[in-house]
mmCIF file of C-alpha atoms in Angstrom:
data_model
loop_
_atom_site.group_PDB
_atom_site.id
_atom_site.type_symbol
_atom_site.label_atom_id
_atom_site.label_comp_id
_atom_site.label_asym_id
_atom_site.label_seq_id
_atom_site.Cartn_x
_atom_site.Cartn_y
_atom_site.Cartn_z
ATOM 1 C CA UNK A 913 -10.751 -12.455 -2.514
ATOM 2 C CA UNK A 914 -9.458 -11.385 0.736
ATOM 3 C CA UNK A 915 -5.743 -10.742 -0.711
ATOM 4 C CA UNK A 916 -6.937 -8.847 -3.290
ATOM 5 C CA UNK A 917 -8.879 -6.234 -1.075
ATOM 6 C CA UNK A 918 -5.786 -5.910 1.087
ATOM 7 C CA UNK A 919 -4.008 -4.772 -1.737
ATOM 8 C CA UNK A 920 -6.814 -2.391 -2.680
ATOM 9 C CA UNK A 921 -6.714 -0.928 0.091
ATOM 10 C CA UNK A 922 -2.509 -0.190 0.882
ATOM 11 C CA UNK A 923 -2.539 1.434 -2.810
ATOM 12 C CA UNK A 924 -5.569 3.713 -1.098
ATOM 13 C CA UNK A 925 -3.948 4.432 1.766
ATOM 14 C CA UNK A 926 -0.717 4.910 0.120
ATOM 15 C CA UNK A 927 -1.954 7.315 -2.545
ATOM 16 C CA UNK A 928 -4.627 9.026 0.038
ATOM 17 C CA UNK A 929 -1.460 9.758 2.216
ATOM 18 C CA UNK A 930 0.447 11.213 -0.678
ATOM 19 C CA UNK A 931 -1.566 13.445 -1.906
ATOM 20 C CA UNK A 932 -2.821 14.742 1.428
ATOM 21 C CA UNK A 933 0.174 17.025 1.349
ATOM 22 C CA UNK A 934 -0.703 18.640 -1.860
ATOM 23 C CA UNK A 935 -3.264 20.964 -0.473
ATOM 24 C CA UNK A 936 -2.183 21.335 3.041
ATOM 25 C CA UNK A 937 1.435 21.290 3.480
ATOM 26 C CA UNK A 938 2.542 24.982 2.279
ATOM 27 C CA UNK A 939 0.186 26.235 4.571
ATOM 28 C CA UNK A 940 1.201 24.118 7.369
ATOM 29 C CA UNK A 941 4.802 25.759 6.248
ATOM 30 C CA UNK A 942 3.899 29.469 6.415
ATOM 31 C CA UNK A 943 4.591 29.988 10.010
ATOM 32 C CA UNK A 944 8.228 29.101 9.165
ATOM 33 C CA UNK A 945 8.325 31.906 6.806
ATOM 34 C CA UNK A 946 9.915 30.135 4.017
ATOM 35 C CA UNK A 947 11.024 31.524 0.673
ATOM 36 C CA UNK A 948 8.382 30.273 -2.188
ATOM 37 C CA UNK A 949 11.803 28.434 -3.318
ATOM 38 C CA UNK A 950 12.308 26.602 0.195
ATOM 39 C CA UNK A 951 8.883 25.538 0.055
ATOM 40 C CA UNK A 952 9.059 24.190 -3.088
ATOM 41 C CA UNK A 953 11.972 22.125 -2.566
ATOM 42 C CA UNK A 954 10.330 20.794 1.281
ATOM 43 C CA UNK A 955 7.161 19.366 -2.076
ATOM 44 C CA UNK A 956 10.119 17.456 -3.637
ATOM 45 C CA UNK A 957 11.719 15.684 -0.492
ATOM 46 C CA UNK A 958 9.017 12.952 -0.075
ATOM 47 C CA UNK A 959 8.908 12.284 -4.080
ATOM 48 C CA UNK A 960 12.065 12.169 -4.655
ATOM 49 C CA UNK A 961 12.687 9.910 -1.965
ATOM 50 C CA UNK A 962 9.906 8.004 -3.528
ATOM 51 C CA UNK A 963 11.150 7.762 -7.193
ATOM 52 C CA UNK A 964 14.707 6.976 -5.972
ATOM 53 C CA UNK A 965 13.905 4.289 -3.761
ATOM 54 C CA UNK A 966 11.193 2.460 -5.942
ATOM 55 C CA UNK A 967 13.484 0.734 -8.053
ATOM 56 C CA UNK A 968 15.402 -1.052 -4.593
ATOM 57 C CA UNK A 969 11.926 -1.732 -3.472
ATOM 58 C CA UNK A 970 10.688 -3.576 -6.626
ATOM 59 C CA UNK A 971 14.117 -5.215 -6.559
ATOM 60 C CA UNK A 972 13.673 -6.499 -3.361
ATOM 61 C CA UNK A 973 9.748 -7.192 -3.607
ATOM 62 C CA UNK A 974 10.220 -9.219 -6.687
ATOM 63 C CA UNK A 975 13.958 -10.924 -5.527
ATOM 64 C CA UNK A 976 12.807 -11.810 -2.180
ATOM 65 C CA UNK A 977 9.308 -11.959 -2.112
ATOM 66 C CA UNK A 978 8.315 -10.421 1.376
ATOM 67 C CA UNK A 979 5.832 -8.772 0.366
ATOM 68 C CA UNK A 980 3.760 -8.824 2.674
ATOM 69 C CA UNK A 981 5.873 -7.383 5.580
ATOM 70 C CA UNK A 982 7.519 -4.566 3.409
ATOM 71 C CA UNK A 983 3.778 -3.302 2.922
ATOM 72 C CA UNK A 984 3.246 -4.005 6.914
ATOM 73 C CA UNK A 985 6.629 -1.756 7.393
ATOM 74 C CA UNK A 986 5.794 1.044 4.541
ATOM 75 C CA UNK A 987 2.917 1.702 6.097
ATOM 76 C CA UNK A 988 4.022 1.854 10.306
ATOM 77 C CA UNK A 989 6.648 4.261 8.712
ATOM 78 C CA UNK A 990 4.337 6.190 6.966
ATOM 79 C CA UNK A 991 2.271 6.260 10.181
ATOM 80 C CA UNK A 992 5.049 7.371 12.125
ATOM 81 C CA UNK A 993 6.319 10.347 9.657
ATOM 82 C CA UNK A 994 2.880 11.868 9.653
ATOM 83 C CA UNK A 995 2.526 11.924 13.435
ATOM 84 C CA UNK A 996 5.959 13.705 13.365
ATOM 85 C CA UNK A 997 5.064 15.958 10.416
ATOM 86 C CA UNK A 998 1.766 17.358 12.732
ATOM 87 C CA UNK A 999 2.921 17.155 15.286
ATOM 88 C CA UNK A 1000 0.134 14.474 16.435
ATOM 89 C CA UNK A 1001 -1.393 16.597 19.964
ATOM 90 C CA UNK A 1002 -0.798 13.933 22.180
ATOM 91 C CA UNK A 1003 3.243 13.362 21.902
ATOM 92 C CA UNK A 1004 4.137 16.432 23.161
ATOM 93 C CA UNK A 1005 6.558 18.261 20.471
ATOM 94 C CA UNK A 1006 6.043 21.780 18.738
ATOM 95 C CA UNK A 1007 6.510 22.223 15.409
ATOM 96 C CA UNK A 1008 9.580 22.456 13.875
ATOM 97 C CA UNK A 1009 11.237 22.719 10.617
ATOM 98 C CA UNK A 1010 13.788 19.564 10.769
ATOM 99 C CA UNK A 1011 10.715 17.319 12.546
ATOM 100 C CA UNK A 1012 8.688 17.803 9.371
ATOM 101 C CA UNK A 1013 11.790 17.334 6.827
ATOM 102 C CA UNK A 1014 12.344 14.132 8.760
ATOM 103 C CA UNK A 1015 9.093 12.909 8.677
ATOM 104 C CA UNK A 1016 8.922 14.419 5.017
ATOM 105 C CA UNK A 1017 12.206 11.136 4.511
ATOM 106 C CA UNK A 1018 10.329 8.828 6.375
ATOM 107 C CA UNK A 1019 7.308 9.322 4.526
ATOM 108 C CA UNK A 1020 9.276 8.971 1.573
ATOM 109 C CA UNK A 1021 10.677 5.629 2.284
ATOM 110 C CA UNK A 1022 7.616 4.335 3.825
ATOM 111 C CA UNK A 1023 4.525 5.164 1.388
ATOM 112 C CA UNK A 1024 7.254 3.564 -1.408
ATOM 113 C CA UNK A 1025 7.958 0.690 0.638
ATOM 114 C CA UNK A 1026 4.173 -0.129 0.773
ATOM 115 C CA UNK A 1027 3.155 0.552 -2.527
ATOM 116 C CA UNK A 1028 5.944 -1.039 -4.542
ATOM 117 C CA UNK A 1029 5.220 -4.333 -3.481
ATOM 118 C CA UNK A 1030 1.395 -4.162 -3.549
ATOM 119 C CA UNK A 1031 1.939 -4.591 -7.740
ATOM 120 C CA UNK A 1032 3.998 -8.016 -7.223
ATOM 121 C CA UNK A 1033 1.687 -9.359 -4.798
ATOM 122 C CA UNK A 1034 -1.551 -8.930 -6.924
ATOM 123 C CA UNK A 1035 0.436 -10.806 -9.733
ATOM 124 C CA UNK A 1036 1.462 -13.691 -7.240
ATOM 125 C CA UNK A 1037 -2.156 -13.659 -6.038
ATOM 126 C CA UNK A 1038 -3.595 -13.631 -9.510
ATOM 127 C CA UNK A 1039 -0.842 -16.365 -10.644
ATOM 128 C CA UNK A 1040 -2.140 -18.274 -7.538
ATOM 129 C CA UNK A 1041 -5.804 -18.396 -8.219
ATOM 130 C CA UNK A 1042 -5.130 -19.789 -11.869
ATOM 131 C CA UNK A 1043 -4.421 -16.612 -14.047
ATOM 132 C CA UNK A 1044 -1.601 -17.287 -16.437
ATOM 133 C CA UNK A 1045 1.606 -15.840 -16.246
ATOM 134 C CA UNK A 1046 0.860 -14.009 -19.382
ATOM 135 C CA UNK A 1047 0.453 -10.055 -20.436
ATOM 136 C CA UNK A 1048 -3.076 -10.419 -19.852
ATOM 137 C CA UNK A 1049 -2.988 -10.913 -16.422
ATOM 138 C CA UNK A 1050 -0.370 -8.096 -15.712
ATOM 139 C CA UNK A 1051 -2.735 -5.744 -17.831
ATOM 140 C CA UNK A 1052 -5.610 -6.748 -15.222
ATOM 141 C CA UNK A 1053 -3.049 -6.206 -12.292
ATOM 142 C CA UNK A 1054 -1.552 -2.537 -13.849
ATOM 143 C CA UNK A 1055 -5.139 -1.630 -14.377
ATOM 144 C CA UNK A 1056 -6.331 -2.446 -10.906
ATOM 145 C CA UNK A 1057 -3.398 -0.675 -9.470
ATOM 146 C CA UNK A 1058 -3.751 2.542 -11.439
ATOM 147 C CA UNK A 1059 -7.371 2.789 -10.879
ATOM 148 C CA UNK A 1060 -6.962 2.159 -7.042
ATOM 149 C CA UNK A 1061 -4.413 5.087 -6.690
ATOM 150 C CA UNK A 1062 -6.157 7.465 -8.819
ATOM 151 C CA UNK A 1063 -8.907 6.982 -6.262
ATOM 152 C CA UNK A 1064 -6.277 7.477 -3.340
ATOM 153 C CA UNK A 1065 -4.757 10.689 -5.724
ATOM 154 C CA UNK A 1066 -8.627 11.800 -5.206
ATOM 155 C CA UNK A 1067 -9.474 11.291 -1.718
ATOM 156 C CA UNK A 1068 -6.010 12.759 -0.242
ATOM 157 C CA UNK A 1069 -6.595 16.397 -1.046
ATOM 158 C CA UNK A 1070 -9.789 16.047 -0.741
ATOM 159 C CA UNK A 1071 -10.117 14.595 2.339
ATOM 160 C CA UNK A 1072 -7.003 16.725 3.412
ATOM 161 C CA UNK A 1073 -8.263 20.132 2.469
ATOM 162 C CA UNK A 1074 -11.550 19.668 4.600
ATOM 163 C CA UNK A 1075 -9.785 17.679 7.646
ATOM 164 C CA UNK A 1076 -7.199 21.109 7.727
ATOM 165 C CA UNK A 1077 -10.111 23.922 7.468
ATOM 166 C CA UNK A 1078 -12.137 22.302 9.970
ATOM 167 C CA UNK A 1079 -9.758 20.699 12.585
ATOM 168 C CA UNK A 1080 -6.024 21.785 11.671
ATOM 169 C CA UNK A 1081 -3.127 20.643 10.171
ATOM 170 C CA UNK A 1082 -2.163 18.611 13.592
ATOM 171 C CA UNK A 1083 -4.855 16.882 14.194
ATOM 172 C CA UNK A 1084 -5.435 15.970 9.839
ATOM 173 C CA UNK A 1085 -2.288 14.601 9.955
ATOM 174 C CA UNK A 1086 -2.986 12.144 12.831
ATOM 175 C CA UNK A 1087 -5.627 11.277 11.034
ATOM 176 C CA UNK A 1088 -3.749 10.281 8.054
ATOM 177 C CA UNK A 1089 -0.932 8.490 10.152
ATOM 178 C CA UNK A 1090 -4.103 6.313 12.278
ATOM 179 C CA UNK A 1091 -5.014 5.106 8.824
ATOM 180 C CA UNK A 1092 -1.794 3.753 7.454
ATOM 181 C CA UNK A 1093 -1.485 2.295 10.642
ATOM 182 C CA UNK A 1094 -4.529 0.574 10.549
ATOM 183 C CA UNK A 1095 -4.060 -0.801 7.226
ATOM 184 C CA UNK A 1096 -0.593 -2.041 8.525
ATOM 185 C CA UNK A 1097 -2.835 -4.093 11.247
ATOM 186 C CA UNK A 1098 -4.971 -5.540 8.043
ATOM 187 C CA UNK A 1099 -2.273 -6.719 6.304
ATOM 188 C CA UNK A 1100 -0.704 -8.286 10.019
ATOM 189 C CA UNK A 1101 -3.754 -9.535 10.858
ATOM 190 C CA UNK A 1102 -4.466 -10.937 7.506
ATOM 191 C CA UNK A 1103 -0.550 -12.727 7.545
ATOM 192 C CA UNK A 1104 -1.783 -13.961 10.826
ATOM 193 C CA UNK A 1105 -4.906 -15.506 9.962
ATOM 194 C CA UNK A 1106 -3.639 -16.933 6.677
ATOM 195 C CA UNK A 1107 -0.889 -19.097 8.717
ATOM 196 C CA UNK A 1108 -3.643 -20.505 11.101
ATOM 197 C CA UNK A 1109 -6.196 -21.243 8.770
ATOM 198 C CA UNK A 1110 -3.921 -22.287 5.575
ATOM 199 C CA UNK A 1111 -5.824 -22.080 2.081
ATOM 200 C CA UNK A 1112 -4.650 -26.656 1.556
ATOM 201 C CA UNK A 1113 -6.840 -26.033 -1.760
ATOM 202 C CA UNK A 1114 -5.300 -23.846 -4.255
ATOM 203 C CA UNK A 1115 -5.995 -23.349 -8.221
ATOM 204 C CA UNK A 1116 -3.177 -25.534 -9.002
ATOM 205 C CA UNK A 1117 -4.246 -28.521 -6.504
ATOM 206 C CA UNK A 1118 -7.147 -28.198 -7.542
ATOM 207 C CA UNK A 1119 -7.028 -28.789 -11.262
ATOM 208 C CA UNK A 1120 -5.305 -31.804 -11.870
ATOM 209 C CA UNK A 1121 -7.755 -33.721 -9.174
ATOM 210 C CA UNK A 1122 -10.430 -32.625 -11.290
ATOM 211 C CA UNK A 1123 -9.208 -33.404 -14.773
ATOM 212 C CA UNK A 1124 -7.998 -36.939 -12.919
ATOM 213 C CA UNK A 1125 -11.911 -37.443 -11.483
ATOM 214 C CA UNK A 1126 -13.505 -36.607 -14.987
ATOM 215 C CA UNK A 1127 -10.898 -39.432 -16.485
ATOM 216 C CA UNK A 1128 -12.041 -41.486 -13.889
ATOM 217 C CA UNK A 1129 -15.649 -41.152 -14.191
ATOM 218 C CA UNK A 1130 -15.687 -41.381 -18.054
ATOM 219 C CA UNK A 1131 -13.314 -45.079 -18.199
ATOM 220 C CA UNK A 1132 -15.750 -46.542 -15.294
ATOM 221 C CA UNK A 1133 -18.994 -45.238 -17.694
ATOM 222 C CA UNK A 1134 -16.707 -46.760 -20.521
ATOM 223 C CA UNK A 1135 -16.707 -50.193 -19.046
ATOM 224 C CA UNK A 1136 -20.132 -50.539 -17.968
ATOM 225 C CA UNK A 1137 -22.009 -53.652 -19.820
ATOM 226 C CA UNK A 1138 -24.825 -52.394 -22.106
#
């Protein structure tokens, strides 16, 4: 299910980019020479952004129903703020204090933006390929989403840690910021495809055309002469 593995994989690129700060970010901030207080409040900024804006972004996720392009947005922001937060090597700006808080609030508002909605568009995918619109199916949606960002809560530090030792904070966090911005191509390119090869065959087509076949078939056996 082609939706399905686009969702899997914003909630892993979301979580992945999240936690990549927990292991590399207060070393990245020791050349500043920041007070252990400082620091701590430069870990809440992305977060708290996060919590904060959540509740606008399921508001508008499960009001308006773009889906889709708020996860496409999320993540080009998220891209952006971590080629600030490096700085990435090839755009030319040193490292600075107020360049990574920005990118800190971009991050913020982007990772939510793409994550929020990837829970309502799992449901409307579920709902589409004939789920009901029960507790069952949001149990099998909230698991799904929980286990995909524990994996993404996994492979940020992890990933992170190593990608700092070995090639430096800069050059980690372009990494991170290429792959949000690749999955932001996914979910474009999967938008793309879906409008020029429409799915005319959904669950709930489906169904009735079946049950109205069977009916068919059985009256015609019905009124065969023995």
């Amino acid at each position: 299910m082609p939706a399905i593995i686009m969702v899997v994989i914003t909630i892993i690129c979301g979580a992945s980019s999240l936690g990549f700060l927990d292991p590399t970010l207060a070393a990245h901030l020791k050349q500043f020479k920041l007070t252990p207080s400082v620091i701590g409040l430069m870990f809440l900024i992305a977060p708290g952004i996060y919590a904060f804006t959540a509740p606008l972004w399921g508001w508008i996720s499960d009001k308006k129903g773009h889906t889709k392009a708020m996860m496409t947005c999320g993540s080009l922001a998220g891209a952006v703020a971590y080629l600030l937060m490096g700085p990435a090597p090839f755009i030319g700006l040193s490292p600075s204090l107020w360049i990574i808080v920005i990118g800190l609030v971009i991050m913020g508002l982007g990772v939510g933006g793409a994550l929020i909605p990837t829970f309502q568009d799992a449901v409307n995918t579920a709902k589409a390929h004939g789920l009901p619109d029960n507790m069952d199916t949001f149990g099998l949606v909230s698991g799904l989403f929980n286990s995909c960002f524990s994996l993404g809560a996994f492979l940020g530090p992890t990933a992170g840690g190593y990608l700092q030792e070995e090639y430096g904070f800069a050059w980690a966090s372009t990494v991170v910021g290429g792959l949000l911005a690749l999955n932001a191509v996914i979910v474009l390119l999967f938008c793309v495809i879906r409008r020029c090869i429409p799915e005319h065959s959904t669950y709930e087509e489906r169904e009735p055309l079946l049950g109205d076949s069977a009916g068919v078939t059985d009256v015609s056996k019905s009124q065969l002469p023995v």
